[in-house]
Amino acid sequence: MPTRKMILIFLGPPASGKGTQAEILGKNLDIPVISMGELLRYECNHHSKIGEKIKEYLKKGELVPDDIVQNILLRRLEKKDTKKGFILDGFPRRIKQVHYLENIKKIFLSSSDLLIVFYIKVSDQEAKARVIDRRVCECGAAYHLKYNPPKRRGICDVCGKKIYRRSDDDPKVVSKRLRDFHRRIKPIVDYFSRQGVLVEIDGEKKIEEVQEELKNRLNEILNSA
Ligand SMILES: [Zn+2]
């Protein structure tokens, strides 16, 4: 396993599987996965002042403002478990946040360290089909009614609570989310591509196959750098 510090970034449309892929890779590399969506939902579920504000944006299928996102993220990155590096899932979401990421890089990486951006690609059609049947639980467990259903209908395998559809997975807002995603992602992808750190991954294969490709591409980079 690599000794250099790494920041790995996962980009991809809703339901591209990037969260799942990030989790598996993070475990293998023994670095934490920092999911921006989860950090935000945590604030919401704990009814903090900031959480209430965030809820309003999410309900409308809108993005949470940069200053809120950045504060929450930096607070998380200050924890000790990021010493060897970390994976970012769901950040940066728009080009302005890329500049903020440059600052994070300055704080956390030296010149021999690595920043790699994985772009998990999935067609709109596939993304929509996946989102509509996605369910989650308060405990963090995630399900898909077709591909990964709970053992008892509507009940979480892990904790026994009721599973539910996230409000931003509502079919009515999914098309808007996808449109927004493509508009936002283009300049970000272009930016990382120019930096030579972008790795495109076909996200429509099986989970294990996608993970295999990720690992292979990562090893190629580590061996050549
Ligand atoms: Zn649960």
PDB file of C-alpha atoms and ligand atoms in Angstrom:
ATOM      1  CA  MET A   1       0.000   0.000   0.000  1.00  0.00           C
ATOM      2  CA  PRO A   2       1.194   3.520  -0.789  1.00  0.00           C
ATOM      3  CA  THR A   3       2.944   5.609   1.827  1.00  0.00           C
ATOM      4  CA  ARG A   4       2.328   8.905   0.134  1.00  0.00           C
ATOM      5  CA  LYS A   5      -0.561  10.947   1.361  1.00  0.00           C
ATOM      6  CA  MET A   6      -3.533  11.040  -0.976  1.00  0.00           C
ATOM      7  CA  ILE A   7      -6.576  13.104  -1.581  1.00  0.00           C
ATOM      8  CA  LEU A   8      -8.945  11.105  -3.758  1.00  0.00           C
ATOM      9  CA  ILE A   9     -12.014  12.785  -5.145  1.00  0.00           C
ATOM     10  CA  PHE A  10     -15.086  11.021  -6.455  1.00  0.00           C
ATOM     11  CA  LEU A  11     -17.289  12.819  -8.943  1.00  0.00           C
ATOM     12  CA  GLY A  12     -20.402  11.382 -10.495  1.00  0.00           C
ATOM     13  CA  PRO A  13     -24.134  11.922 -10.984  1.00  0.00           C
ATOM     14  CA  PRO A  14     -26.680  10.930  -8.333  1.00  0.00           C
ATOM     15  CA  ALA A  15     -26.754   7.126  -7.922  1.00  0.00           C
ATOM     16  CA  SER A  16     -23.551   6.610  -9.908  1.00  0.00           C
ATOM     17  CA  GLY A  17     -22.400   4.349  -7.074  1.00  0.00           C
ATOM     18  CA  LYS A  18     -19.525   6.676  -6.228  1.00  0.00           C
ATOM     19  CA  GLY A  19     -20.342   6.552  -2.510  1.00  0.00           C
ATOM     20  CA  THR A  20     -20.227   2.760  -2.470  1.00  0.00           C
ATOM     21  CA  GLN A  21     -17.016   2.690  -4.500  1.00  0.00           C
ATOM     22  CA  ALA A  22     -15.414   5.303  -2.266  1.00  0.00           C
ATOM     23  CA  GLU A  23     -16.290   3.265   0.858  1.00  0.00           C
ATOM     24  CA  ILE A  24     -14.719   0.071  -0.493  1.00  0.00           C
ATOM     25  CA  LEU A  25     -11.578   1.824  -1.673  1.00  0.00           C
ATOM     26  CA  GLY A  26     -11.296   3.786   1.562  1.00  0.00           C
ATOM     27  CA  LYS A  27     -11.384   0.585   3.612  1.00  0.00           C
ATOM     28  CA  ASN A  28      -8.695  -0.957   1.414  1.00  0.00           C
ATOM     29  CA  LEU A  29      -6.439   2.057   1.712  1.00  0.00           C
ATOM     30  CA  ASP A  30      -7.323   2.647   5.361  1.00  0.00           C
ATOM     31  CA  ILE A  31      -8.302   6.267   4.836  1.00  0.00           C
ATOM     32  CA  PRO A  32     -11.654   7.855   5.743  1.00  0.00           C
ATOM     33  CA  VAL A  33     -14.346   8.667   3.222  1.00  0.00           C
ATOM     34  CA  ILE A  34     -15.759  12.083   3.806  1.00  0.00           C
ATOM     35  CA  SER A  35     -19.181  12.325   2.234  1.00  0.00           C
ATOM     36  CA  MET A  36     -20.349  15.878   1.897  1.00  0.00           C
ATOM     37  CA  GLY A  37     -23.955  14.693   1.684  1.00  0.00           C
ATOM     38  CA  GLU A  38     -23.604  12.742   4.910  1.00  0.00           C
ATOM     39  CA  LEU A  39     -21.977  15.636   6.746  1.00  0.00           C
ATOM     40  CA  LEU A  40     -24.862  17.854   5.680  1.00  0.00           C
ATOM     41  CA  ARG A  41     -27.523  15.284   6.573  1.00  0.00           C
ATOM     42  CA  TYR A  42     -25.889  14.806   9.974  1.00  0.00           C
ATOM     43  CA  GLU A  43     -26.351  18.520  10.658  1.00  0.00           C
ATOM     44  CA  CYS A  44     -29.988  18.261   9.531  1.00  0.00           C
ATOM     45  CA  ASN A  45     -30.761  15.274  11.738  1.00  0.00           C
ATOM     46  CA  HIS A  46     -29.282  16.988  14.756  1.00  0.00           C
ATOM     47  CA  HIS A  47     -31.463  20.033  14.272  1.00  0.00           C
ATOM     48  CA  SER A  48     -28.618  22.466  14.631  1.00  0.00           C
ATOM     49  CA  LYS A  49     -29.224  26.021  13.523  1.00  0.00           C
ATOM     50  CA  ILE A  50     -27.147  25.366  10.451  1.00  0.00           C
ATOM     51  CA  GLY A  51     -29.023  22.103   9.903  1.00  0.00           C
ATOM     52  CA  GLU A  52     -32.370  23.860   9.656  1.00  0.00           C
ATOM     53  CA  LYS A  53     -30.987  26.156   6.980  1.00  0.00           C
ATOM     54  CA  ILE A  54     -29.529  23.224   5.048  1.00  0.00           C
ATOM     55  CA  LYS A  55     -32.865  21.394   5.130  1.00  0.00           C
ATOM     56  CA  GLU A  56     -34.569  24.170   3.241  1.00  0.00           C
ATOM     57  CA  TYR A  57     -32.056  23.981   0.386  1.00  0.00           C
ATOM     58  CA  LEU A  58     -32.192  20.191   0.152  1.00  0.00           C
ATOM     59  CA  LYS A  59     -35.986  20.142   0.123  1.00  0.00           C
ATOM     60  CA  LYS A  60     -35.976  22.339  -2.947  1.00  0.00           C
ATOM     61  CA  GLY A  61     -33.307  20.210  -4.634  1.00  0.00           C
ATOM     62  CA  GLU A  62     -30.933  23.164  -4.454  1.00  0.00           C
ATOM     63  CA  LEU A  63     -27.291  23.340  -3.497  1.00  0.00           C
ATOM     64  CA  VAL A  64     -26.222  24.361  -0.035  1.00  0.00           C
ATOM     65  CA  PRO A  65     -24.226  27.655  -0.109  1.00  0.00           C
ATOM     66  CA  ASP A  66     -20.421  27.416  -0.267  1.00  0.00           C
ATOM     67  CA  ASP A  67     -19.600  29.023   3.069  1.00  0.00           C
ATOM     68  CA  ILE A  68     -21.757  26.518   4.965  1.00  0.00           C
ATOM     69  CA  VAL A  69     -20.287  23.557   3.074  1.00  0.00           C
ATOM     70  CA  GLN A  70     -16.701  24.713   3.517  1.00  0.00           C
ATOM     71  CA  ASN A  71     -16.995  25.300   7.243  1.00  0.00           C
ATOM     72  CA  ILE A  72     -18.479  21.884   7.841  1.00  0.00           C
ATOM     73  CA  LEU A  73     -15.849  20.240   5.641  1.00  0.00           C
ATOM     74  CA  LEU A  74     -12.859  21.918   7.228  1.00  0.00           C
ATOM     75  CA  ARG A  75     -14.101  21.011  10.692  1.00  0.00           C
ATOM     76  CA  ARG A  76     -14.211  17.368   9.569  1.00  0.00           C
ATOM     77  CA  LEU A  77     -10.759  17.431   7.942  1.00  0.00           C
ATOM     78  CA  GLU A  78      -9.179  18.610  11.178  1.00  0.00           C
ATOM     79  CA  LYS A  79      -9.789  15.214  12.782  1.00  0.00           C
ATOM     80  CA  LYS A  80      -6.769  12.950  13.241  1.00  0.00           C
ATOM     81  CA  ASP A  81      -7.924  10.139  10.952  1.00  0.00           C
ATOM     82  CA  THR A  82      -7.086  12.191   7.848  1.00  0.00           C
ATOM     83  CA  LYS A  83      -3.340  12.001   8.484  1.00  0.00           C
ATOM     84  CA  LYS A  84      -2.678   9.478   5.699  1.00  0.00           C
ATOM     85  CA  GLY A  85      -5.131  11.164   3.397  1.00  0.00           C
ATOM     86  CA  PHE A  86      -8.827  11.014   2.709  1.00  0.00           C
ATOM     87  CA  ILE A  87     -11.478  10.503   0.076  1.00  0.00           C
ATOM     88  CA  LEU A  88     -13.925  13.250  -0.752  1.00  0.00           C
ATOM     89  CA  ASP A  89     -17.342  12.188  -1.976  1.00  0.00           C
ATOM     90  CA  GLY A  90     -19.547  14.963  -3.284  1.00  0.00           C
ATOM     91  CA  PHE A  91     -17.017  17.771  -3.157  1.00  0.00           C
ATOM     92  CA  PRO A  92     -16.229  19.901  -5.129  1.00  0.00           C
ATOM     93  CA  ARG A  93     -19.686  20.335  -6.599  1.00  0.00           C
ATOM     94  CA  ARG A  94     -19.091  23.514  -8.543  1.00  0.00           C
ATOM     95  CA  ILE A  95     -16.177  25.359  -9.976  1.00  0.00           C
ATOM     96  CA  LYS A  96     -15.915  27.860  -7.109  1.00  0.00           C
ATOM     97  CA  GLN A  97     -15.349  24.991  -4.692  1.00  0.00           C
ATOM     98  CA  VAL A  98     -12.411  23.829  -6.829  1.00  0.00           C
ATOM     99  CA  HIS A  99     -10.509  26.920  -5.760  1.00  0.00           C
ATOM    100  CA  TYR A 100     -11.308  26.132  -2.164  1.00  0.00           C
ATOM    101  CA  LEU A 101      -9.972  22.647  -2.789  1.00  0.00           C
ATOM    102  CA  GLU A 102      -6.687  24.197  -3.929  1.00  0.00           C
ATOM    103  CA  ASN A 103      -6.408  25.712  -0.451  1.00  0.00           C
ATOM    104  CA  ILE A 104      -7.134  22.366   1.177  1.00  0.00           C
ATOM    105  CA  LYS A 105      -4.386  20.883  -0.984  1.00  0.00           C
ATOM    106  CA  LYS A 106      -1.934  23.484   0.280  1.00  0.00           C
ATOM    107  CA  ILE A 107      -2.829  22.681   3.890  1.00  0.00           C
ATOM    108  CA  PHE A 108      -2.813  18.891   3.587  1.00  0.00           C
ATOM    109  CA  LEU A 109      -0.439  17.875   0.776  1.00  0.00           C
ATOM    110  CA  SER A 110       3.251  18.265   0.045  1.00  0.00           C
ATOM    111  CA  SER A 111       4.669  18.147  -3.480  1.00  0.00           C
ATOM    112  CA  SER A 112       5.275  14.383  -3.418  1.00  0.00           C
ATOM    113  CA  ASP A 113       1.680  13.645  -2.382  1.00  0.00           C
ATOM    114  CA  LEU A 114      -1.140  12.822  -4.722  1.00  0.00           C
ATOM    115  CA  LEU A 115      -4.477  14.258  -5.748  1.00  0.00           C
ATOM    116  CA  ILE A 116      -6.544  12.048  -8.026  1.00  0.00           C
ATOM    117  CA  VAL A 117     -10.046  12.709  -9.311  1.00  0.00           C
ATOM    118  CA  PHE A 118     -12.206   9.731 -10.277  1.00  0.00           C
ATOM    119  CA  TYR A 119     -15.173  10.569 -12.461  1.00  0.00           C
ATOM    120  CA  ILE A 120     -17.695   7.718 -12.286  1.00  0.00           C
ATOM    121  CA  LYS A 121     -19.809   7.947 -15.427  1.00  0.00           C
ATOM    122  CA  VAL A 122     -23.400   6.706 -15.613  1.00  0.00           C
ATOM    123  CA  SER A 123     -26.044   7.654 -18.213  1.00  0.00           C
ATOM    124  CA  ASP A 124     -29.021   9.782 -17.161  1.00  0.00           C
ATOM    125  CA  GLN A 125     -31.383   6.928 -17.915  1.00  0.00           C
ATOM    126  CA  GLU A 126     -29.489   4.570 -15.630  1.00  0.00           C
ATOM    127  CA  ALA A 127     -29.136   7.197 -12.898  1.00  0.00           C
ATOM    128  CA  LYS A 128     -32.904   7.851 -12.871  1.00  0.00           C
ATOM    129  CA  ALA A 129     -33.741   4.160 -12.692  1.00  0.00           C
ATOM    130  CA  ARG A 130     -31.362   3.742  -9.764  1.00  0.00           C
ATOM    131  CA  VAL A 131     -32.513   6.801  -7.790  1.00  0.00           C
ATOM    132  CA  ILE A 132     -36.225   5.995  -7.876  1.00  0.00           C
ATOM    133  CA  ASP A 133     -35.722   2.690  -6.007  1.00  0.00           C
ATOM    134  CA  ARG A 134     -33.085   3.913  -3.603  1.00  0.00           C
ATOM    135  CA  ARG A 135     -33.893   3.815   0.129  1.00  0.00           C
ATOM    136  CA  VAL A 136     -31.879   4.807   3.169  1.00  0.00           C
ATOM    137  CA  CYS A 137     -32.010   4.412   6.920  1.00  0.00           C
ATOM    138  CA  GLU A 138     -31.170   6.851   9.698  1.00  0.00           C
ATOM    139  CA  CYS A 139     -28.340   4.522  10.764  1.00  0.00           C
ATOM    140  CA  GLY A 140     -26.538   5.086   7.451  1.00  0.00           C
ATOM    141  CA  ALA A 141     -27.535   1.828   5.744  1.00  0.00           C
ATOM    142  CA  ALA A 142     -28.536   2.131   2.078  1.00  0.00           C
ATOM    143  CA  TYR A 143     -30.766  -0.102  -0.027  1.00  0.00           C
ATOM    144  CA  HIS A 144     -32.031  -0.509  -3.555  1.00  0.00           C
ATOM    145  CA  LEU A 145     -35.467  -2.103  -3.830  1.00  0.00           C
ATOM    146  CA  LYS A 146     -34.430  -4.139  -6.876  1.00  0.00           C
ATOM    147  CA  TYR A 147     -30.699  -4.809  -6.502  1.00  0.00           C
ATOM    148  CA  ASN A 148     -30.188  -4.672  -2.765  1.00  0.00           C
ATOM    149  CA  PRO A 149     -33.534  -4.931  -0.920  1.00  0.00           C
ATOM    150  CA  PRO A 150     -33.793  -5.320   2.867  1.00  0.00           C
ATOM    151  CA  LYS A 151     -34.745  -8.798   4.124  1.00  0.00           C
ATOM    152  CA  ARG A 152     -38.023  -7.547   5.565  1.00  0.00           C
ATOM    153  CA  ARG A 153     -39.980  -5.147   3.403  1.00  0.00           C
ATOM    154  CA  GLY A 154     -39.478  -1.532   4.429  1.00  0.00           C
ATOM    155  CA  ILE A 155     -37.334  -2.419   7.463  1.00  0.00           C
ATOM    156  CA  CYS A 156     -33.597  -1.835   7.907  1.00  0.00           C
ATOM    157  CA  ASP A 157     -31.534  -5.035   8.236  1.00  0.00           C
ATOM    158  CA  VAL A 158     -29.027  -3.318  10.470  1.00  0.00           C
ATOM    159  CA  CYS A 159     -31.145  -1.523  13.080  1.00  0.00           C
ATOM    160  CA  GLY A 160     -34.773  -2.526  12.467  1.00  0.00           C
ATOM    161  CA  LYS A 161     -36.025   0.989  11.804  1.00  0.00           C
ATOM    162  CA  LYS A 162     -38.177   2.010   8.847  1.00  0.00           C
ATOM    163  CA  ILE A 163     -36.269   2.792   5.653  1.00  0.00           C
ATOM    164  CA  TYR A 164     -37.285   5.783   3.586  1.00  0.00           C
ATOM    165  CA  ARG A 165     -36.639   7.668   0.375  1.00  0.00           C
ATOM    166  CA  ARG A 166     -34.435  10.711   0.800  1.00  0.00           C
ATOM    167  CA  SER A 167     -36.386  13.848  -0.036  1.00  0.00           C
ATOM    168  CA  ASP A 168     -33.861  14.768  -2.746  1.00  0.00           C
ATOM    169  CA  ASP A 169     -34.413  11.359  -4.402  1.00  0.00           C
ATOM    170  CA  ASP A 170     -38.015  12.293  -5.176  1.00  0.00           C
ATOM    171  CA  PRO A 171     -38.595  11.467  -8.882  1.00  0.00           C
ATOM    172  CA  LYS A 172     -39.910  14.993  -9.352  1.00  0.00           C
ATOM    173  CA  VAL A 173     -36.579  16.569  -8.443  1.00  0.00           C
ATOM    174  CA  VAL A 174     -34.288  13.931  -9.967  1.00  0.00           C
ATOM    175  CA  SER A 175     -34.434  15.303 -13.517  1.00  0.00           C
ATOM    176  CA  LYS A 176     -33.578  18.730 -12.189  1.00  0.00           C
ATOM    177  CA  ARG A 177     -30.701  17.299 -10.143  1.00  0.00           C
ATOM    178  CA  LEU A 178     -29.286  15.595 -13.221  1.00  0.00           C
ATOM    179  CA  ARG A 179     -29.553  18.735 -15.339  1.00  0.00           C
ATOM    180  CA  ASP A 180     -27.858  20.757 -12.596  1.00  0.00           C
ATOM    181  CA  PHE A 181     -25.201  18.111 -12.233  1.00  0.00           C
ATOM    182  CA  HIS A 182     -24.189  18.198 -15.903  1.00  0.00           C
ATOM    183  CA  ARG A 183     -24.083  21.973 -15.973  1.00  0.00           C
ATOM    184  CA  ARG A 184     -21.922  22.115 -12.857  1.00  0.00           C
ATOM    185  CA  ILE A 185     -19.640  19.183 -13.573  1.00  0.00           C
ATOM    186  CA  LYS A 186     -18.430  20.257 -17.017  1.00  0.00           C
ATOM    187  CA  PRO A 187     -16.085  23.069 -15.883  1.00  0.00           C
ATOM    188  CA  ILE A 188     -14.872  20.960 -12.933  1.00  0.00           C
ATOM    189  CA  VAL A 189     -14.044  18.011 -15.162  1.00  0.00           C
ATOM    190  CA  ASP A 190     -12.333  20.335 -17.654  1.00  0.00           C
ATOM    191  CA  TYR A 191     -10.278  21.868 -14.861  1.00  0.00           C
ATOM    192  CA  PHE A 192      -9.019  18.557 -13.446  1.00  0.00           C
ATOM    193  CA  SER A 193      -8.467  17.218 -16.932  1.00  0.00           C
ATOM    194  CA  ARG A 194      -6.152  20.156 -17.713  1.00  0.00           C
ATOM    195  CA  GLN A 195      -4.302  19.427 -14.460  1.00  0.00           C
ATOM    196  CA  GLY A 196      -3.790  15.855 -15.645  1.00  0.00           C
ATOM    197  CA  VAL A 197      -5.401  14.324 -12.549  1.00  0.00           C
ATOM    198  CA  LEU A 198      -8.736  13.181 -13.986  1.00  0.00           C
ATOM    199  CA  VAL A 199      -9.486   9.457 -14.313  1.00  0.00           C
ATOM    200  CA  GLU A 200     -12.751   8.471 -16.016  1.00  0.00           C
ATOM    201  CA  ILE A 201     -14.415   5.246 -14.879  1.00  0.00           C
ATOM    202  CA  ASP A 202     -17.359   3.395 -16.450  1.00  0.00           C
ATOM    203  CA  GLY A 203     -19.893   3.224 -13.604  1.00  0.00           C
ATOM    204  CA  GLU A 204     -22.452   1.022 -15.347  1.00  0.00           C
ATOM    205  CA  LYS A 205     -20.656  -2.242 -14.628  1.00  0.00           C
ATOM    206  CA  LYS A 206     -21.033  -4.422 -11.535  1.00  0.00           C
ATOM    207  CA  ILE A 207     -19.823  -2.982  -8.225  1.00  0.00           C
ATOM    208  CA  GLU A 208     -16.828  -5.372  -8.090  1.00  0.00           C
ATOM    209  CA  GLU A 209     -15.836  -4.619 -11.672  1.00  0.00           C
ATOM    210  CA  VAL A 210     -15.929  -0.884 -11.132  1.00  0.00           C
ATOM    211  CA  GLN A 211     -13.835  -1.296  -7.962  1.00  0.00           C
ATOM    212  CA  GLU A 212     -11.317  -3.425  -9.845  1.00  0.00           C
ATOM    213  CA  GLU A 213     -10.923  -0.743 -12.491  1.00  0.00           C
ATOM    214  CA  LEU A 214     -10.477   1.905  -9.799  1.00  0.00           C
ATOM    215  CA  LYS A 215      -7.750  -0.080  -8.080  1.00  0.00           C
ATOM    216  CA  ASN A 216      -5.952  -0.807 -11.337  1.00  0.00           C
ATOM    217  CA  ARG A 217      -5.990   2.801 -12.417  1.00  0.00           C
ATOM    218  CA  LEU A 218      -4.815   3.955  -8.985  1.00  0.00           C
ATOM    219  CA  ASN A 219      -1.938   1.463  -8.994  1.00  0.00           C
ATOM    220  CA  GLU A 220      -0.912   2.567 -12.480  1.00  0.00           C
ATOM    221  CA  ILE A 221      -0.678   6.139 -11.237  1.00  0.00           C
ATOM    222  CA  LEU A 222       1.233   5.171  -8.087  1.00  0.00           C
ATOM    223  CA  ASN A 223       3.705   3.089 -10.083  1.00  0.00           C
ATOM    224  CA  SER A 224       4.317   5.744 -12.709  1.00  0.00           C
ATOM    225  CA  ALA A 225       4.568   8.795 -10.444  1.00  0.00           C
TER     226      ALA A 225
HETATM  227 ZN    ZN B   1     -30.880   1.172  10.001  1.00  0.00          ZN
END
